[in-house]
Coordinates of C-alpha atoms in Angstrom, one line a residue:
S1 CA 0.0 0.0 0.0
S2 CA 1.0 3.7 -0.2
T3 CA 3.5 5.1 2.2
L4 CA 2.7 8.4 3.9
V5 CA 5.5 10.9 4.4
S6 CA 5.1 13.9 6.6
N7 CA 7.4 16.8 7.3
D8 CA 4.7 19.3 8.4
L9 CA 4.8 20.4 12.0
R10 CA 1.0 20.2 12.1
G11 CA 1.2 16.5 11.1
A12 CA -0.3 17.0 7.7
V13 CA 0.6 14.6 5.0
T14 CA 2.9 16.3 2.5
A15 CA 3.6 13.3 0.2
I16 CA 2.0 9.9 -0.6
I17 CA 4.5 7.5 -2.0
K18 CA 2.7 5.1 -4.4
T19 CA 3.6 1.5 -4.9
P20 CA 4.6 0.3 -8.4
E21 CA 1.2 -1.4 -8.7
E22 CA -0.6 1.8 -7.8
I23 CA 1.5 3.8 -10.3
E24 CA 0.6 1.3 -13.0
K25 CA -3.1 1.6 -12.2
M26 CA -2.8 5.4 -12.4
R27 CA -1.0 5.1 -15.8
V28 CA -3.9 2.9 -17.1
A29 CA -6.6 5.3 -15.9
G30 CA -4.7 8.3 -17.4
K31 CA -4.4 6.5 -20.8
L32 CA -8.2 5.7 -20.8
A33 CA -9.0 9.3 -20.0
A34 CA -6.7 10.5 -22.7
E35 CA -8.4 8.2 -25.2
V36 CA -11.9 9.6 -24.3
L37 CA -10.6 13.1 -24.8
T38 CA -9.2 12.3 -28.2
M39 CA -12.4 10.5 -29.2
I40 CA -14.8 13.3 -28.1
G41 CA -12.8 16.2 -29.7
P42 CA -14.5 16.1 -33.1
Y43 CA -18.0 16.1 -31.4
V44 CA -17.4 19.3 -29.5
K45 CA -18.9 21.9 -31.7
K46 CA -21.5 24.6 -31.9
G47 CA -25.0 23.4 -31.3
V48 CA -24.2 20.1 -29.6
T49 CA -25.5 19.8 -26.0
T50 CA -23.3 18.8 -23.1
D51 CA -25.8 15.9 -22.5
E52 CA -25.2 14.6 -26.0
L53 CA -21.4 14.7 -25.3
N54 CA -22.1 12.8 -22.1
T55 CA -24.0 10.1 -23.9
I56 CA -21.2 9.7 -26.5
C57 CA -18.5 9.5 -23.8
H58 CA -20.6 7.1 -21.7
D59 CA -21.2 4.8 -24.6
Y60 CA -17.5 4.9 -25.6
I61 CA -16.3 4.2 -22.0
V62 CA -18.7 1.4 -21.3
N63 CA -18.9 -0.3 -24.7
E64 CA -15.4 0.3 -26.3
Q65 CA -13.1 0.6 -23.3
K66 CA -15.1 -1.8 -21.1
A67 CA -14.6 0.5 -18.2
V68 CA -16.8 2.4 -15.7
P69 CA -17.1 6.2 -16.0
A70 CA -15.3 7.6 -12.9
P71 CA -17.7 10.5 -12.1
L72 CA -20.9 8.5 -12.5
N73 CA -22.6 8.0 -9.1
Y74 CA -19.5 9.4 -7.3
G75 CA -19.9 11.2 -4.0
H76 CA -22.9 12.3 -1.9
P77 CA -25.1 13.2 -3.5
P78 CA -24.0 11.0 -6.3
F79 CA -22.8 12.7 -9.5
P80 CA -25.6 12.0 -12.1
K81 CA -23.5 11.8 -15.3
S82 CA -20.4 10.1 -16.8
I83 CA -18.4 13.3 -17.6
C84 CA -18.1 16.8 -16.1
T85 CA -18.7 19.6 -18.6
S86 CA -17.7 23.0 -17.3
V87 CA -18.8 25.7 -19.7
N88 CA -17.9 29.4 -19.3
H89 CA -18.7 30.6 -15.8
C90 CA -18.9 27.1 -14.3
I91 CA -15.4 26.5 -12.8
C92 CA -15.6 22.7 -12.4
H93 CA -17.8 19.6 -12.1
G94 CA -20.4 21.0 -14.4
I95 CA -23.3 18.5 -14.9
P96 CA -24.1 17.8 -18.6
S97 CA -27.5 19.2 -19.6
D98 CA -29.6 20.3 -22.6
K99 CA -27.5 23.4 -22.9
K100 CA -26.2 23.8 -26.4
L101 CA -22.6 24.9 -27.0
K102 CA -22.0 28.2 -28.7
D103 CA -19.3 29.1 -31.1
G104 CA -16.1 30.1 -29.3

């Protein structure tokens, strides 16, 4: 398992040393995420809804990659979608909706 390293006077953890197995799992997850981003790029255009992008990504992750979308049902309350889509003023963890993307 991971090793915790702390040099903080308050006892806060300042580093988590991953095992080789954990590093490999992170590498696989990163590769899968990169593949999804590459796949969805051509679909991100004016007029498409963020929910349509979610459906395309969900289908790709589940049917092509044979994986589980990380955001889906994560947390409390559970995240309701397979991707986060932050548009304009939304800083992070935007929930896909029927909002259509605009040019720019």
